[in-house]
Short mmCIF file of C-alpha atoms in Angstrom, two decimals:
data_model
loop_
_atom_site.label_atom_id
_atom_site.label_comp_id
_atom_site.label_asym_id
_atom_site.label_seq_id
_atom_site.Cartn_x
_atom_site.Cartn_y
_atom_site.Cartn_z
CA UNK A 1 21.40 43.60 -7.04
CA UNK A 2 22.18 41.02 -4.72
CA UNK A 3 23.35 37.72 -6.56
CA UNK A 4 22.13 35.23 -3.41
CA UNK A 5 19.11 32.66 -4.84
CA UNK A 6 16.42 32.13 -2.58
CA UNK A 7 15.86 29.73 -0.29
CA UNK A 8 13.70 27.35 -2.97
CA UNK A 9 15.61 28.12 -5.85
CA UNK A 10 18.67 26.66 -3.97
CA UNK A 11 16.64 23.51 -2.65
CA UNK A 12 15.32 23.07 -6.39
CA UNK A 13 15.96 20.01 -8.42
CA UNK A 14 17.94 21.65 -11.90
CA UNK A 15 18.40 25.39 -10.25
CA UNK A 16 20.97 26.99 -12.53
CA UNK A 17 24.90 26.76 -11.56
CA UNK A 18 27.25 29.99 -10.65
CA UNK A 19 28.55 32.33 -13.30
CA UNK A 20 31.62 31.15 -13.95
CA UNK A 21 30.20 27.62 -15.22
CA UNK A 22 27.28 29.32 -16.53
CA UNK A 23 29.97 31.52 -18.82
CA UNK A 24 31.66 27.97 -19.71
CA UNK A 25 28.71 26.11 -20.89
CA UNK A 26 27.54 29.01 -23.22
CA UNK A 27 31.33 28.84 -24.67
CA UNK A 28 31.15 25.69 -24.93
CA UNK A 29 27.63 25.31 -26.66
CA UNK A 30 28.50 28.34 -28.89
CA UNK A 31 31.57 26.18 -30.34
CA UNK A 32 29.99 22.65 -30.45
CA UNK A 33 26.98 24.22 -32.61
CA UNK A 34 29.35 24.84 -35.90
CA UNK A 35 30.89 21.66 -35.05
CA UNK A 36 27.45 19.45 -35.03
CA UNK A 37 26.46 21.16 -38.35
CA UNK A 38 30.11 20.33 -39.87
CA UNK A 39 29.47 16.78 -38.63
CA UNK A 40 25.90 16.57 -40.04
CA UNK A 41 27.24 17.64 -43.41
CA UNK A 42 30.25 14.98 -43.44
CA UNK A 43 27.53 12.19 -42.83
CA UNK A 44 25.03 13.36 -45.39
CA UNK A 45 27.95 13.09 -47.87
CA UNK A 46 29.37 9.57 -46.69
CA UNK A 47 25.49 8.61 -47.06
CA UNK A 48 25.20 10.53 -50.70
CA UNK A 49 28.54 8.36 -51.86
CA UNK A 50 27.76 5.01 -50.64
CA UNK A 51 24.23 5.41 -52.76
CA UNK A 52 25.44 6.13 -55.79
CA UNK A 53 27.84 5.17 -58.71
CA UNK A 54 31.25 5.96 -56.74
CA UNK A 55 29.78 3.35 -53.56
CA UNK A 56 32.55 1.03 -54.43
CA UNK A 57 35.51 4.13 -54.42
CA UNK A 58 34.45 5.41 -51.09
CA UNK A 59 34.33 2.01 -49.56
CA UNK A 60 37.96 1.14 -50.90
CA UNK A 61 39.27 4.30 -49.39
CA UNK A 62 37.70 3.90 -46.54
CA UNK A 63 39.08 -0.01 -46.47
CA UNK A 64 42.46 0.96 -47.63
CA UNK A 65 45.79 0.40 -45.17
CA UNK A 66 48.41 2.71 -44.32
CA UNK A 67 50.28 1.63 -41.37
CA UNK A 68 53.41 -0.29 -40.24
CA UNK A 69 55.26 -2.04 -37.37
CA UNK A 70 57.49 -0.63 -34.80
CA UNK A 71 58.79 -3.55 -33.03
CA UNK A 72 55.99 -5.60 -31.20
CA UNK A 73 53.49 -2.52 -31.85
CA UNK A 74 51.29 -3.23 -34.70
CA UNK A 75 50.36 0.05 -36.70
CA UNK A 76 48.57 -1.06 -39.50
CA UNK A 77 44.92 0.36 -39.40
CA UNK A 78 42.67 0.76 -42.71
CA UNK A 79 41.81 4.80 -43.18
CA UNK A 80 38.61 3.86 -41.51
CA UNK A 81 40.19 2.16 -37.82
CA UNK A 82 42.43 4.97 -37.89
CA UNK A 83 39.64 7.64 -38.03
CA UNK A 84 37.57 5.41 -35.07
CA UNK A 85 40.92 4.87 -32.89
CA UNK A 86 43.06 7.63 -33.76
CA UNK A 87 41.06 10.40 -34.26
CA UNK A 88 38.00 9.78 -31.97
CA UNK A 89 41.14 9.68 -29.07
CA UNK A 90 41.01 13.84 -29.33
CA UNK A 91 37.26 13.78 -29.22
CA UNK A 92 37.69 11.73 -25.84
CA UNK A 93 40.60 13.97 -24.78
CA UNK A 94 38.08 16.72 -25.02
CA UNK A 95 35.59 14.36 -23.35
CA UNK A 96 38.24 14.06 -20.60
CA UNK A 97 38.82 17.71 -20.00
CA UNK A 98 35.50 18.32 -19.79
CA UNK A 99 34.87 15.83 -17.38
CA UNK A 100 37.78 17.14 -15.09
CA UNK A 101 36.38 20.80 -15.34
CA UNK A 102 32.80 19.63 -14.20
CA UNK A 103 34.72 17.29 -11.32
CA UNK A 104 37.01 20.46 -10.21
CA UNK A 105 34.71 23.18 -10.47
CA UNK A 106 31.50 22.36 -11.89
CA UNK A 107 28.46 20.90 -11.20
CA UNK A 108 30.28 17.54 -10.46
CA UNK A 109 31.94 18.97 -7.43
CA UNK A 110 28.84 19.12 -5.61
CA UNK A 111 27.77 15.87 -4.24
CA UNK A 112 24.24 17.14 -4.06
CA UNK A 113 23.82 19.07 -7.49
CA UNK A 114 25.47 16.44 -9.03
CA UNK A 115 23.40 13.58 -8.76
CA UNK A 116 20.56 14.68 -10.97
CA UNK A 117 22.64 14.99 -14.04
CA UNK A 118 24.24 11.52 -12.77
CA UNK A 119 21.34 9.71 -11.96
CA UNK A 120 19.78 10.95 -15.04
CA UNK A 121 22.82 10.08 -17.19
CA UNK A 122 22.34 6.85 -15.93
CA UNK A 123 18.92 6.12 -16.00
CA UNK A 124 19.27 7.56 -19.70
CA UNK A 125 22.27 5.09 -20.38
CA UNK A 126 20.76 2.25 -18.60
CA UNK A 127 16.64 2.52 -20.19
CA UNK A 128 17.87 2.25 -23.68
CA UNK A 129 20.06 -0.49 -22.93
CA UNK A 130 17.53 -2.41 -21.97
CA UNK A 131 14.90 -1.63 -24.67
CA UNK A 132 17.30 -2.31 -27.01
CA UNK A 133 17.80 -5.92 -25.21
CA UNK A 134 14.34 -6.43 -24.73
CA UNK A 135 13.41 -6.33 -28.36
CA UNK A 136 16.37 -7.92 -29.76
CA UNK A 137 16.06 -10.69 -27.36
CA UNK A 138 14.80 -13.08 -29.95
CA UNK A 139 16.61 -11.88 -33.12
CA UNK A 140 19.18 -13.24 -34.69
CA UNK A 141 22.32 -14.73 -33.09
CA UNK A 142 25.14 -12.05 -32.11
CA UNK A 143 22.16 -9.16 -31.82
CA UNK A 144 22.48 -8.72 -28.28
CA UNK A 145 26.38 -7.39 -29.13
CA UNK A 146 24.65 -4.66 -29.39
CA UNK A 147 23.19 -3.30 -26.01
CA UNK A 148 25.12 -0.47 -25.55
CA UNK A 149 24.84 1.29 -28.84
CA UNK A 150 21.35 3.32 -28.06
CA UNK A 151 23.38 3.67 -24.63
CA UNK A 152 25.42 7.41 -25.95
CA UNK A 153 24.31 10.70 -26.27
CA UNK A 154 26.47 12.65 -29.25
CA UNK A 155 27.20 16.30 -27.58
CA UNK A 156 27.77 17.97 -30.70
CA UNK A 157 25.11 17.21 -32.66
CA UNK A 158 22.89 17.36 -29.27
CA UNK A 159 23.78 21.19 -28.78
CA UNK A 160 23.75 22.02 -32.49
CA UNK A 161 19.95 21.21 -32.39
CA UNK A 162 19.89 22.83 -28.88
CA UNK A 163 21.36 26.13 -30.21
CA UNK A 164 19.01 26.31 -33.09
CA UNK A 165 15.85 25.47 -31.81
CA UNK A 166 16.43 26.45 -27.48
CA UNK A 167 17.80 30.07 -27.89
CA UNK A 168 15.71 31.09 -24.66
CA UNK A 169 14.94 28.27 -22.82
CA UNK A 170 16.28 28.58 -19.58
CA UNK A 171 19.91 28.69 -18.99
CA UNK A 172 19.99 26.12 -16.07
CA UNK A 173 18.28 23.52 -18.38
CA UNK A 174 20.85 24.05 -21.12
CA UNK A 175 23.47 23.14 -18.45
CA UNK A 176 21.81 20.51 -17.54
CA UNK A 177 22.07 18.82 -20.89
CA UNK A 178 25.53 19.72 -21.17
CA UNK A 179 26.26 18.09 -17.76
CA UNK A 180 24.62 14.93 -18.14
CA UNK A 181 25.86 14.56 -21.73
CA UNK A 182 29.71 14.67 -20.32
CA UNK A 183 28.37 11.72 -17.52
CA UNK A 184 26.99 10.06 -20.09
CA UNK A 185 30.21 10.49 -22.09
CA UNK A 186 32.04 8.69 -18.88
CA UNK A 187 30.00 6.13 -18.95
CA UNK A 188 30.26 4.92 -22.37
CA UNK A 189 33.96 5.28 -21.80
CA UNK A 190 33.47 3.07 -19.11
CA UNK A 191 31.28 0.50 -20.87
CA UNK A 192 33.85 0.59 -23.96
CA UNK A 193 36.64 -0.29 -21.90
CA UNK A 194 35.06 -3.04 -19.49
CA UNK A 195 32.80 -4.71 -22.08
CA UNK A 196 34.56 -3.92 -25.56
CA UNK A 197 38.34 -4.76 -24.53
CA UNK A 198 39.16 -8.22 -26.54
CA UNK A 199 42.74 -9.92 -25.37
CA UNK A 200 44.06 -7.95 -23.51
CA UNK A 201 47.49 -7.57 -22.98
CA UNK A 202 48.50 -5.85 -19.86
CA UNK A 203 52.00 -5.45 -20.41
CA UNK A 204 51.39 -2.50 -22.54
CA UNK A 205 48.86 -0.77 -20.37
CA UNK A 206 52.15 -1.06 -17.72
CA UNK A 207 54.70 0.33 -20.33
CA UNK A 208 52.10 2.72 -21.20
CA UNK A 209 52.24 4.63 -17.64
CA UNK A 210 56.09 5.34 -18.27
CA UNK A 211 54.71 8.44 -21.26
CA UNK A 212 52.06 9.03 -18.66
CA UNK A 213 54.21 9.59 -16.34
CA UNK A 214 56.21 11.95 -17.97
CA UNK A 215 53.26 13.73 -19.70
CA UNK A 216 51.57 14.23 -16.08
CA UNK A 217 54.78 16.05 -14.68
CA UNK A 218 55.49 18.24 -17.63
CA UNK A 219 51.47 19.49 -17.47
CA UNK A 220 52.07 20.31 -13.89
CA UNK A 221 55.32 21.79 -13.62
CA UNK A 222 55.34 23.66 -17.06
CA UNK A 223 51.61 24.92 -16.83
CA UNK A 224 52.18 28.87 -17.60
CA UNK A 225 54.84 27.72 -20.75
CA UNK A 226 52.18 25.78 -21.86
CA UNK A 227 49.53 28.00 -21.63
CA UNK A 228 51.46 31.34 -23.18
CA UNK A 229 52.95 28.70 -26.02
CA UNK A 230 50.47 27.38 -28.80
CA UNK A 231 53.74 24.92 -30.36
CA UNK A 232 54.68 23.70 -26.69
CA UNK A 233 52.28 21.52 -26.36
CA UNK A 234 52.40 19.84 -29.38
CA UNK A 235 56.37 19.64 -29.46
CA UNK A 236 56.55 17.61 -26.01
CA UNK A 237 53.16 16.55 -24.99
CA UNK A 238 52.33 15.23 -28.33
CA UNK A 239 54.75 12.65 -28.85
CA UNK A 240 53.98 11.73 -25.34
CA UNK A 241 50.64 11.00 -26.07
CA UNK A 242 51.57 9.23 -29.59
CA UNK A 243 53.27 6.82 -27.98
CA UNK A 244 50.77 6.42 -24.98
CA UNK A 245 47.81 5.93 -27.84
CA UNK A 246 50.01 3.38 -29.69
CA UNK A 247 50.22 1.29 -26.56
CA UNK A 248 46.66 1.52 -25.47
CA UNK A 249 46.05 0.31 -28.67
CA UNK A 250 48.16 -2.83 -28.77
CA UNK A 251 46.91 -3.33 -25.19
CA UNK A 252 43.23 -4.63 -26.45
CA UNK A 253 41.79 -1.02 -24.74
CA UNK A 254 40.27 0.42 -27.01
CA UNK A 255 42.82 3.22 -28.30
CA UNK A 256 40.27 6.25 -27.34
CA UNK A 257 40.50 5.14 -23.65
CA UNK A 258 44.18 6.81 -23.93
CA UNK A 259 42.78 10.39 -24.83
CA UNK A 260 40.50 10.25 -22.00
CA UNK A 261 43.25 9.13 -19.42
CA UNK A 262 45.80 11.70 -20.61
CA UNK A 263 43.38 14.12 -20.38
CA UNK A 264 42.87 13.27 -16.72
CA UNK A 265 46.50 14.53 -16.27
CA UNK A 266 46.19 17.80 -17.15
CA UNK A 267 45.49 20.44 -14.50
CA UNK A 268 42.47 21.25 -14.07
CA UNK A 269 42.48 23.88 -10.88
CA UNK A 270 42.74 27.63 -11.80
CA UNK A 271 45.60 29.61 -11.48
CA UNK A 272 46.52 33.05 -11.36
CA UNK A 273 49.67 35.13 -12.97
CA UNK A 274 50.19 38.38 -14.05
CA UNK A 275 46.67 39.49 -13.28
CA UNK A 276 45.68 36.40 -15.62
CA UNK A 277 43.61 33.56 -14.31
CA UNK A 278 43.45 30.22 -16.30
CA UNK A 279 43.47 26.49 -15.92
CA UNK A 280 45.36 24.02 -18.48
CA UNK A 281 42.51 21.89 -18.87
CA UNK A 282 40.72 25.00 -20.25
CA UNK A 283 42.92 26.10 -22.03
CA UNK A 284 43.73 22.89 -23.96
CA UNK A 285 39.53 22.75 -24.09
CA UNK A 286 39.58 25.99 -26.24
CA UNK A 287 42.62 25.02 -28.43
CA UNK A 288 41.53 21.69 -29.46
CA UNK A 289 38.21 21.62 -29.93
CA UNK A 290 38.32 23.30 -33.23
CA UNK A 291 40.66 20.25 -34.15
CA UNK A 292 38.14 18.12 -32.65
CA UNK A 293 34.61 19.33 -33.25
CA UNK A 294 36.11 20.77 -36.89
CA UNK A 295 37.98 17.63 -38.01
CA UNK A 296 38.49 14.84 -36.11
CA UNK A 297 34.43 13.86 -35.22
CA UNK A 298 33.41 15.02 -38.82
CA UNK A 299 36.08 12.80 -40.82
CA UNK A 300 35.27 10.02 -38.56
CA UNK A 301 31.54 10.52 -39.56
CA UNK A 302 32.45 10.60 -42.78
CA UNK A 303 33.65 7.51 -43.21
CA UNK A 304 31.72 5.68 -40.82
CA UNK A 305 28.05 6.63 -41.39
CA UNK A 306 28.63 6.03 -45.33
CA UNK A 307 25.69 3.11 -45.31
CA UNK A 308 24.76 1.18 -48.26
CA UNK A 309 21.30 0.99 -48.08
CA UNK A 310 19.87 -0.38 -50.73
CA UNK A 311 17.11 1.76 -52.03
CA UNK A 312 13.92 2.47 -50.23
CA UNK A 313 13.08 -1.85 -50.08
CA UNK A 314 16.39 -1.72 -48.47
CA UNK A 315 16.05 0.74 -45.67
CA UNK A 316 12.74 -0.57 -44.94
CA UNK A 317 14.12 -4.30 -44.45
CA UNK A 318 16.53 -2.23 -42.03
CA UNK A 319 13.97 -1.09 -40.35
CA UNK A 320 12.39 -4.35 -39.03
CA UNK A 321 15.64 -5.61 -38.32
CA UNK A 322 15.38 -6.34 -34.20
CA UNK A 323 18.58 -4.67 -34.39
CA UNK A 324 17.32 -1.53 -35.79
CA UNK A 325 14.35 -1.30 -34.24
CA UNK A 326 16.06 -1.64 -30.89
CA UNK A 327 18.21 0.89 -31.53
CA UNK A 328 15.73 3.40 -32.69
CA UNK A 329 13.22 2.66 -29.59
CA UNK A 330 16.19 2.91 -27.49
CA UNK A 331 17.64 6.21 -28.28
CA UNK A 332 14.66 7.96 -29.03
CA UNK A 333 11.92 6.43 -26.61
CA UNK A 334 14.54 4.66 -23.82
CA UNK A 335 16.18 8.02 -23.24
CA UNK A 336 13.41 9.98 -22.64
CA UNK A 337 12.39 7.68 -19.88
CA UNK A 338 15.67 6.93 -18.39
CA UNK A 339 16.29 10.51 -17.93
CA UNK A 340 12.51 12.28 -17.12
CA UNK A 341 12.07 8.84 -15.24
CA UNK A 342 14.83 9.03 -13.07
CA UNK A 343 14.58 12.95 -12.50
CA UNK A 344 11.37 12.64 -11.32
CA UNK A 345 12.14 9.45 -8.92
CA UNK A 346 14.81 12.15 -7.38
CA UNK A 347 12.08 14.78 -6.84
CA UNK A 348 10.07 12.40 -5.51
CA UNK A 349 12.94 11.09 -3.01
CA UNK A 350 14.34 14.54 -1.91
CA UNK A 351 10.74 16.18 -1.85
CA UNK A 352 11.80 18.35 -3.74
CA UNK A 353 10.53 20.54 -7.39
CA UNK A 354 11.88 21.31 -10.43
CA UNK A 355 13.77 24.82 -10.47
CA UNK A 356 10.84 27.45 -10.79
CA UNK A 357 12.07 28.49 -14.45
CA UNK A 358 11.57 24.95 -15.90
CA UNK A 359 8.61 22.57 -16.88
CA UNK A 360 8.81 19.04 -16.92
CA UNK A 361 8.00 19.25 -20.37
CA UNK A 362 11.03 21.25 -20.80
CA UNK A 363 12.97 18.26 -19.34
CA UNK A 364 10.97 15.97 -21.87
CA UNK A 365 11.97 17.75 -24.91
CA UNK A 366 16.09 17.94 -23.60
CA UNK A 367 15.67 14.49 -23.05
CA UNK A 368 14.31 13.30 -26.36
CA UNK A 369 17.47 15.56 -27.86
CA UNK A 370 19.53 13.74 -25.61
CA UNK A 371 18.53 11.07 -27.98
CA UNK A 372 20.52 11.86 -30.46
CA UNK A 373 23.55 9.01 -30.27
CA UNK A 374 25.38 9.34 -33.50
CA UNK A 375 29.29 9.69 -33.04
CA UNK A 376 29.65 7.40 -30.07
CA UNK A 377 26.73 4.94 -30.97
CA UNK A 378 28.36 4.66 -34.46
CA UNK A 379 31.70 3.71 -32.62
CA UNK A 380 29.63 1.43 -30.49
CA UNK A 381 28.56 -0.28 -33.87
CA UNK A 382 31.26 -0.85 -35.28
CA UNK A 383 32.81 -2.89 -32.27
CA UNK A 384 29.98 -4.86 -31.60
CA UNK A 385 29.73 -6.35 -35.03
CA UNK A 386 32.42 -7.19 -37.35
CA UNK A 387 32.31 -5.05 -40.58
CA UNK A 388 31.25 -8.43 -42.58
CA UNK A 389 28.70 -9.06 -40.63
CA UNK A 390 25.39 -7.79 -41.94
CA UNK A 391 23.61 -6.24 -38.48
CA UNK A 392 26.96 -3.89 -38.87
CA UNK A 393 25.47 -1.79 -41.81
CA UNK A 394 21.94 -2.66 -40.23
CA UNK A 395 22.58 -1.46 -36.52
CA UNK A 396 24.33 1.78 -38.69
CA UNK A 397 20.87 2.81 -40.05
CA UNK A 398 19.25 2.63 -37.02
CA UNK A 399 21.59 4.96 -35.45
CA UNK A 400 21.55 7.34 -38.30
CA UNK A 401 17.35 7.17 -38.36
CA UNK A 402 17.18 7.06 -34.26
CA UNK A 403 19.17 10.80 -34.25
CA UNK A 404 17.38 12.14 -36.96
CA UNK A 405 14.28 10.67 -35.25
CA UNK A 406 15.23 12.31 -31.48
CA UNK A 407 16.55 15.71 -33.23
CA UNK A 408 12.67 15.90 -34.47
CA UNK A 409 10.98 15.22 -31.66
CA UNK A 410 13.12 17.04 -29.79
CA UNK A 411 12.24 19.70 -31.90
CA UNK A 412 8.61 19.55 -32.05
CA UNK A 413 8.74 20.20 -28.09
CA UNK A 414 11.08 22.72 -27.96
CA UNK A 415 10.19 24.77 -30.54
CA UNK A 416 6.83 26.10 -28.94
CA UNK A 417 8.48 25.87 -25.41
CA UNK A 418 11.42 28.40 -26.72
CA UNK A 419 8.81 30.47 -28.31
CA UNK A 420 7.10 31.01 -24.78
CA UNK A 421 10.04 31.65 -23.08
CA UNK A 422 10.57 34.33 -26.04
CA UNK A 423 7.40 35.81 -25.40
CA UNK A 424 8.15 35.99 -21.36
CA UNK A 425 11.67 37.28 -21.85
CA UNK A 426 10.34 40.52 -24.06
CA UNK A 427 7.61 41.19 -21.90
CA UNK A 428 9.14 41.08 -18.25
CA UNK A 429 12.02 43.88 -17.47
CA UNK A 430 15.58 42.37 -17.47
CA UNK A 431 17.03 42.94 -14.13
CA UNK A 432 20.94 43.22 -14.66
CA UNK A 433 23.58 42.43 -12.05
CA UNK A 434 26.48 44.36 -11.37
CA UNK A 435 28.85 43.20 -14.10
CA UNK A 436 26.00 44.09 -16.19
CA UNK A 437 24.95 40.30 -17.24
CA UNK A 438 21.66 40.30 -18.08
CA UNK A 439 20.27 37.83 -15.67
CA UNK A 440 17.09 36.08 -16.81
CA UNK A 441 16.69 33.85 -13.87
CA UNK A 442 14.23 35.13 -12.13
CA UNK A 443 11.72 33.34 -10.11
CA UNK A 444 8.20 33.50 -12.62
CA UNK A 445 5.98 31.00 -11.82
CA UNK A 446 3.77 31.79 -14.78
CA UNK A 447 6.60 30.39 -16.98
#
């Protein structure tokens, strides 16, 4: 069977990718779905402990210091700043890879398929941003802080509601959330470095680029040790990046910004040896994600979503906070039309329709999932109000209530839409290609 789309599936707004990042996306969902329900789990208990008698035990772990100084670098972080700076850096390092994949040879290296998921990432970054300012306009002093919290979309937890509830939506439209999920990921990277660096001190950023260096050249020439040796990597890129991560956090950067710039330095274009083709990005993607998706993002949920909130009076008062309410408008209704907005403006632009396999209420439903901010909105809190300060625990909630809210109403649309495309799937014949994929893709207009 020939593999060539037609004519108006290749013109189509959302038409599926090729194979190869078709085959990367479905590893890639398949691993961050055990990670989002890990991460659900480590938040449910940091909420269960901060509500009951041992509150005051999990908040003086979580408050406790362990650190020291090396010189001028200051190392001394309580349990919790070490879980948002330190191990949050290998969820952006992941963040980074992916990034670099979808640049290299994804949907990012197409000028023209890539500026749906980028103009929708944006419009979907942007729209909350400025519900959230909108409302909060008038409350109290130091709200606004907060604009870019409802800004993030939380991949894990995004996918892990995907894979239960989307098992046969269309392929292309799971890619698509993937996609603009990683954009989205870039620019909260971006906003956390321009608009979250306090005093910054440039000297290390400049010291910093001498462990860079060296960490770029050993990825590049050493590529094939690296990928046939698990213990390389961590031997002499590790303390590489320790020391890189120390800087960028003395430098005022927020310390996270070095995972994502290291992982910029690591190949990303495939090569070929002994009959085996690979990239090092890819690699490193499937060895660390377990560390990150399994560990690192959990623990950090753990002992950031742990919210006092004071009984049912208490998470109502929450509630009518500006703060909350701009968070929870933002991220559930500001996302939906950032992204469905600005995908339809693009249709409208480049006369052109949605791929023939998807619905715009399809899109509606990935967008309201999309919703879901959680890991990177809880970062986002945290440094736009000082742990003290009471919209910190306040702007928490309304993260924690905004995902649960998107996960449900993504849900609710999904649900029957995955049931159709159930219904379709077991009553049309499965053509199969020559490697003997199935290959659902066909073009149904009763769908």
């Amino acid at each position: 069977m020939s593999t060539a789309r037609p004519k108006n599936e290749q013109d189509a707004v959302l038409s599926r990718g090729t194979y190869r990042e078709l085959s990367r996306i479905e590893r890639i969902l398949t691993a961050e779905t055990t990670g989002g329900l890990i991460l659900v789990i480590a938040a449910g208990l940091a909420l269960l402990l901060a509500n009951s008698g041992a509150s005051e035990a999990y908040a003086s772990f979580r408050d406790a210091h362990i650190g020291f100084h090396i010189g001028p670098l200051n190392l001394d972080l309580s349990i919790g700043h070490w879980a948002a700076d330190g191990l949050l850096a290998i969820f952006f390092f992941l963040a980074g890879l992916e990034l670099k994949q979808e640049f290299v040879h994804g949907d990012l290296r197409d000028p023209g398929r890539a500026l749906v998921p980028v103009a929708a990432a944006a419009g979907g970054v942007a729209v909350p941003a400025l519900v959230f300012v909108a409302i909060t306009l008038r409350g109290p002093e130091g709200a606004l802080s907060g604009w870019a919290i409802p800004a993030a979309t939380d991949i894990a937890f995004a996918l892990a509601v995907l894979a239960l509830v989307g098992t046969h939506l269309p392929s292309a439209l799971r890619t698509f959330l993937l996609t603009l999920a990683i954009v989205d990921d870039l620019l909260a990277i971006l906003i956390i470095a321009i608009f979250y660096t306090s005093d910054l001190q440039p000297v290390y950023l400049l010291v910093a680029l001498v462990p860079m260096a060296i960490f770029a050249l050993l990825a590049q020439k050493a590529q094939s040790w690296f990928h046939r040796s698990f213990t390389a990597a961590w031997i002499l890129l590790l303390p590489l990046g320790l020391i890189t991560w120390a800087l960028f956090l003395n430098s005022g950067i927020h310390a996270t910004i070095a995972g994502v710039a290291l992982a910029f330095l690591v190949p990303a274009t495939a090569r070929e040896k002994d009959g085996v083709r690979y990239s090092l990005a890819e690699t490193f993607e499937h060895r660390f994600r377990p560390l990150s998706s399994g560990f690192a993002v959990p623990v950090f949920a753990f002992l950031s979503a742990g919210v006092a909130v004071g009984g049912f009076s208490g998470l109502v008062a929450s509630w009518a906070s500006p703060v909350a309410l701009g968070i929870m408008a933002g991220l559930v209704g500001g996302k939906i039309l950032g992204i469905v907005g600005t995908t339809f403006l693009i249709t409208r632009l480049r006369r052109a329709n949605l791929d023939p396999a998807i619905r715009w209420v399809d899109l509606v439903g990935m967008a309201a999932v999309a919703g879901i901010g959680f890991t990177v909105s809880l970062l986002v809190a945290e440094l736009s109000y000082d742990s003290g300060d009471p919209l910190h625990d306040i702007a928490k909630v309304g993260v924690l209530t905004a995902s649960l809210l998107a996960a449900i109403v993504g849900a609710l649309i999904l649900i029957p839409r995955n049931a159709r495309y159930r219904r379709i799937a077991e009553e049309e014949k499965v053509d199969t290609n020559l490697d003997g994929v199935p290959d659902v893709f066909t073009d149904d207009s009763s769908r």
